[in-house]
Coordinates of C-alpha atoms in Angstrom, one line a residue:
X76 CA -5.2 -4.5 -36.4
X77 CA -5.3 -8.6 -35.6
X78 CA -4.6 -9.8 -32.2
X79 CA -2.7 -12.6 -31.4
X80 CA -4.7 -15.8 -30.9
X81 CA -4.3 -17.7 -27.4
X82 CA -2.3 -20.1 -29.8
X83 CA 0.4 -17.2 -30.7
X84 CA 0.4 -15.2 -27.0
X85 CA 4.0 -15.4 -25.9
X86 CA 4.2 -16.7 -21.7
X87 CA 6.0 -15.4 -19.3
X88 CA 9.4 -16.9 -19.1
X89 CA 10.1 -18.7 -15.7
X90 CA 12.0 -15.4 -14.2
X91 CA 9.0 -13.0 -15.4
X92 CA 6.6 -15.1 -13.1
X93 CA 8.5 -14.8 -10.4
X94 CA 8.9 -11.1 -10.4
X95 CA 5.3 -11.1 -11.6
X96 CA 4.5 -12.9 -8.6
X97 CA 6.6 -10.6 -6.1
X98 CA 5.3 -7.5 -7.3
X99 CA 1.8 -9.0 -7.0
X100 CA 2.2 -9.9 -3.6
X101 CA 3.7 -6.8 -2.5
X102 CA 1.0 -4.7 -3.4
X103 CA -1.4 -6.8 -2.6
X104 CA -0.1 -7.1 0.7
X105 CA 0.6 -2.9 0.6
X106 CA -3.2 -2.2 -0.4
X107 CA -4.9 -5.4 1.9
X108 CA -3.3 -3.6 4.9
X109 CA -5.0 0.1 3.6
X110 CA -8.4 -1.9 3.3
X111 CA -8.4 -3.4 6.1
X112 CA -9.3 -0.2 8.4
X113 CA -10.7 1.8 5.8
X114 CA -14.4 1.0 7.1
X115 CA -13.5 1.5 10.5
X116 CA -10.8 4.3 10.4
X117 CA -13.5 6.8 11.3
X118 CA -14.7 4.9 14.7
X119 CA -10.9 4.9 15.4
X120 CA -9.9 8.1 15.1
X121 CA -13.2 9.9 16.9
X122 CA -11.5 7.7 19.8
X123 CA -8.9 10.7 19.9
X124 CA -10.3 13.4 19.3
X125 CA -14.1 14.8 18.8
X126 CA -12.9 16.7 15.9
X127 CA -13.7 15.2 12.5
X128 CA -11.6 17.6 10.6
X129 CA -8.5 16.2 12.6
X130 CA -10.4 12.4 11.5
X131 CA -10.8 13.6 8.1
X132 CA -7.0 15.1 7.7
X133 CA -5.6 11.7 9.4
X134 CA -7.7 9.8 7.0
X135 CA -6.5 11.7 3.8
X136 CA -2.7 12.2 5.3
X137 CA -1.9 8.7 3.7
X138 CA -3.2 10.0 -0.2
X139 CA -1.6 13.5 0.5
X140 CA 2.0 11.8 1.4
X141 CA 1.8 8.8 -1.7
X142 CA 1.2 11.4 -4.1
X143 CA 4.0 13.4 -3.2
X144 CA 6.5 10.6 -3.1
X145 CA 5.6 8.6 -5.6
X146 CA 7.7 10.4 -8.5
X147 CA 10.5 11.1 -5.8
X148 CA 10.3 7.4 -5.5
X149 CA 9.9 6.4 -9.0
X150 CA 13.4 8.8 -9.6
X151 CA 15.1 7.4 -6.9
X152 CA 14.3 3.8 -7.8
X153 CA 16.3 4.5 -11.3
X154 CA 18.7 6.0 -9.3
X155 CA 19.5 3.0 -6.7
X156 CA 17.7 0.4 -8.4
X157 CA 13.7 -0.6 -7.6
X158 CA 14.0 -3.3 -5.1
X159 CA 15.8 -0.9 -2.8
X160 CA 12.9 1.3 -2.7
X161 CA 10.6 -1.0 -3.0
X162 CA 12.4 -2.5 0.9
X163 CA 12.5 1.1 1.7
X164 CA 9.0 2.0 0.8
X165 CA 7.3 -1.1 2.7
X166 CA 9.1 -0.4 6.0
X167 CA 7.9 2.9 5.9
X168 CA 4.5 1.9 5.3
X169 CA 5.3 -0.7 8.2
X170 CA 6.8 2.1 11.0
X171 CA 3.7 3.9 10.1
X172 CA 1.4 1.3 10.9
X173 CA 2.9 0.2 14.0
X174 CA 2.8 4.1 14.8
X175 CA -1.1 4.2 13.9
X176 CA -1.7 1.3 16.6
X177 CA -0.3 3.5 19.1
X178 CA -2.3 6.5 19.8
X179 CA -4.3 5.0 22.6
X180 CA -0.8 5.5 24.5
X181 CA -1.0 8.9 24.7
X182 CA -2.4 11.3 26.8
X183 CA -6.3 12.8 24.6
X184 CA -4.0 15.7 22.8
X185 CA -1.9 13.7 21.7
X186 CA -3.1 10.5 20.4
X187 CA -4.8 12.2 17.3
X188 CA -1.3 13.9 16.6
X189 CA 0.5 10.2 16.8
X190 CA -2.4 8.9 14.1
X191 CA -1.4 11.3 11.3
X192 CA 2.0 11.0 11.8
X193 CA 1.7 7.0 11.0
X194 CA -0.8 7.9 8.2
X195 CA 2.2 10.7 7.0
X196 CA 4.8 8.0 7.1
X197 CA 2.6 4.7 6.0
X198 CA 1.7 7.1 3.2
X199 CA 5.8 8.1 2.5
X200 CA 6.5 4.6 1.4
X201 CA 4.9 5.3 -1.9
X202 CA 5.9 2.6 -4.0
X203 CA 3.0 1.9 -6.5
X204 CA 4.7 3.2 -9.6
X205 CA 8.1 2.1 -8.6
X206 CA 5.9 -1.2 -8.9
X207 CA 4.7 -0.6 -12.2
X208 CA 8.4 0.8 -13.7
X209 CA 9.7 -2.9 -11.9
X210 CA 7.2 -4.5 -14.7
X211 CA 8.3 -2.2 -17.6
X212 CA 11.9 -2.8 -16.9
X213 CA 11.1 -6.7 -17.0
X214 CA 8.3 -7.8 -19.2
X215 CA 8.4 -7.2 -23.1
X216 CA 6.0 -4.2 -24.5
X217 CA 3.6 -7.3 -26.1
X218 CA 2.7 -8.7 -22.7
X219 CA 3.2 -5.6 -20.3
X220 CA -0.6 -5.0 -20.7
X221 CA -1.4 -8.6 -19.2
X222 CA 1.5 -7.8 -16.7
X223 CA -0.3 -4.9 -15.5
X224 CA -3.5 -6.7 -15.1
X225 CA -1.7 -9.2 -13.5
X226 CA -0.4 -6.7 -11.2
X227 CA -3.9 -5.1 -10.7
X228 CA -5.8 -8.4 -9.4
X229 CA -4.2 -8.5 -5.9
X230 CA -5.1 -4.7 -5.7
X231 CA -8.8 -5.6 -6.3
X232 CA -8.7 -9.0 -4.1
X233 CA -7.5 -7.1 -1.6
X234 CA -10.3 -4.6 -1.5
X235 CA -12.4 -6.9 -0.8
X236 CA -10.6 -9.1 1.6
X237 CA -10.1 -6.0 3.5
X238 CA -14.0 -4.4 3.9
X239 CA -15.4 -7.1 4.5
X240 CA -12.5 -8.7 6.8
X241 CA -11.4 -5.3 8.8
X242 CA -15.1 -4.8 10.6
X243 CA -14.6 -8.1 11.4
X244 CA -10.8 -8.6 13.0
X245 CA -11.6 -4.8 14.6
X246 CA -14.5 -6.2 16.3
X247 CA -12.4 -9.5 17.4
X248 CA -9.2 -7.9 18.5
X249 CA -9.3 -4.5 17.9
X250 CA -8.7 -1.3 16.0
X251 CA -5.0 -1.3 16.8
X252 CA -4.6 -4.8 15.6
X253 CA -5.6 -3.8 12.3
X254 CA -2.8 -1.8 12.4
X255 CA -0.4 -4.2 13.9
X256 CA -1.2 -6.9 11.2
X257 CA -0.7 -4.2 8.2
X258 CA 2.7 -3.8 9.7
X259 CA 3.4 -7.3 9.2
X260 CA 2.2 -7.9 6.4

């Protein structure tokens, strides 16, 4: 099997970039926010509660929730089309994050309960492989490969923007910010 030559490779047309460059961003965005308290998540949470299996289950809420909706998601993005879920998917992720800065708020019993609950929802807006579909329904089979790497630079950029900048911003402003800022994003 030959392989095209640089000379032969087909670009992206003008209208592939940009969604190229959407996508990108959103996940990028998406996965900075997750890596951004995943070396301090632990600190946070014992805050709550002295129990680590409560830690451990608000830590792993987020994975348990994305798996589960991420074929729901992927269906109801053919359904309604993929940048309604995509929208959908990142406010969720947002409410959750805004609802992980918030334990502190609550009386000790509580604030570990109000911590999964944003990991349950952050997690809910699963929208990696709604992503991914977004890219098949756009780019040609010849070039999806280099779309999906495309799509997979952010995701590693990300990881580490995020453990080497979350220690940092949590030690500036905070735990909760961390939180606060992934909600922006």
């Amino acid at each position: 099997m030959t392989h095209p030559t640089a000379a032969a490779r087909i670009p992206f047309t003008p209208q592939q970039r940009k969604i190229l460059l959407a996508l990108a961003a959103t996940v990028g965005l998406r996965m900075l926010g997750l890596f951004l308290v995943l070396p301090v998540f632990t600190l946070y949470g014992l805050q709550f509660t002295n129990s680590r299996f409560l830690v451990g289950f608000a830590f792993g809420a987020y994975g348990l929730t994305m798996a589960i909706f991420q074929i729901p998601f992927g269906r109801l993005s053919d359904r309604i089309g993929r940048r309604k879920v995509l929208i959908l998917g990142m406010g969720l992720f947002s409410v959750g994050s805004f609802l992980c800065a918030l334990p502190h708020l609550f009386p000790p019993p509580y604030g570990i309960v109000i911590l999964i609950l944003g990991r349950l929802v952050q997690g809910g807006g699963a929208i990696i492989s709604v992503a991914f579909a977004a890219i098949a329904d756009h780019i040609e089979k010849e070039r999806r490969a280099t779309a999906m790497a495309v799509l997979g630079i952010p995701i590693g950029a990300s990881f580490v923007a995020g453990v080497i900048g979350g220690p940092i911003l949590a030690g500036l402003f905070g735990t909760a910010s961390l939180f606060v800022l992934t909600g922006c994003l």
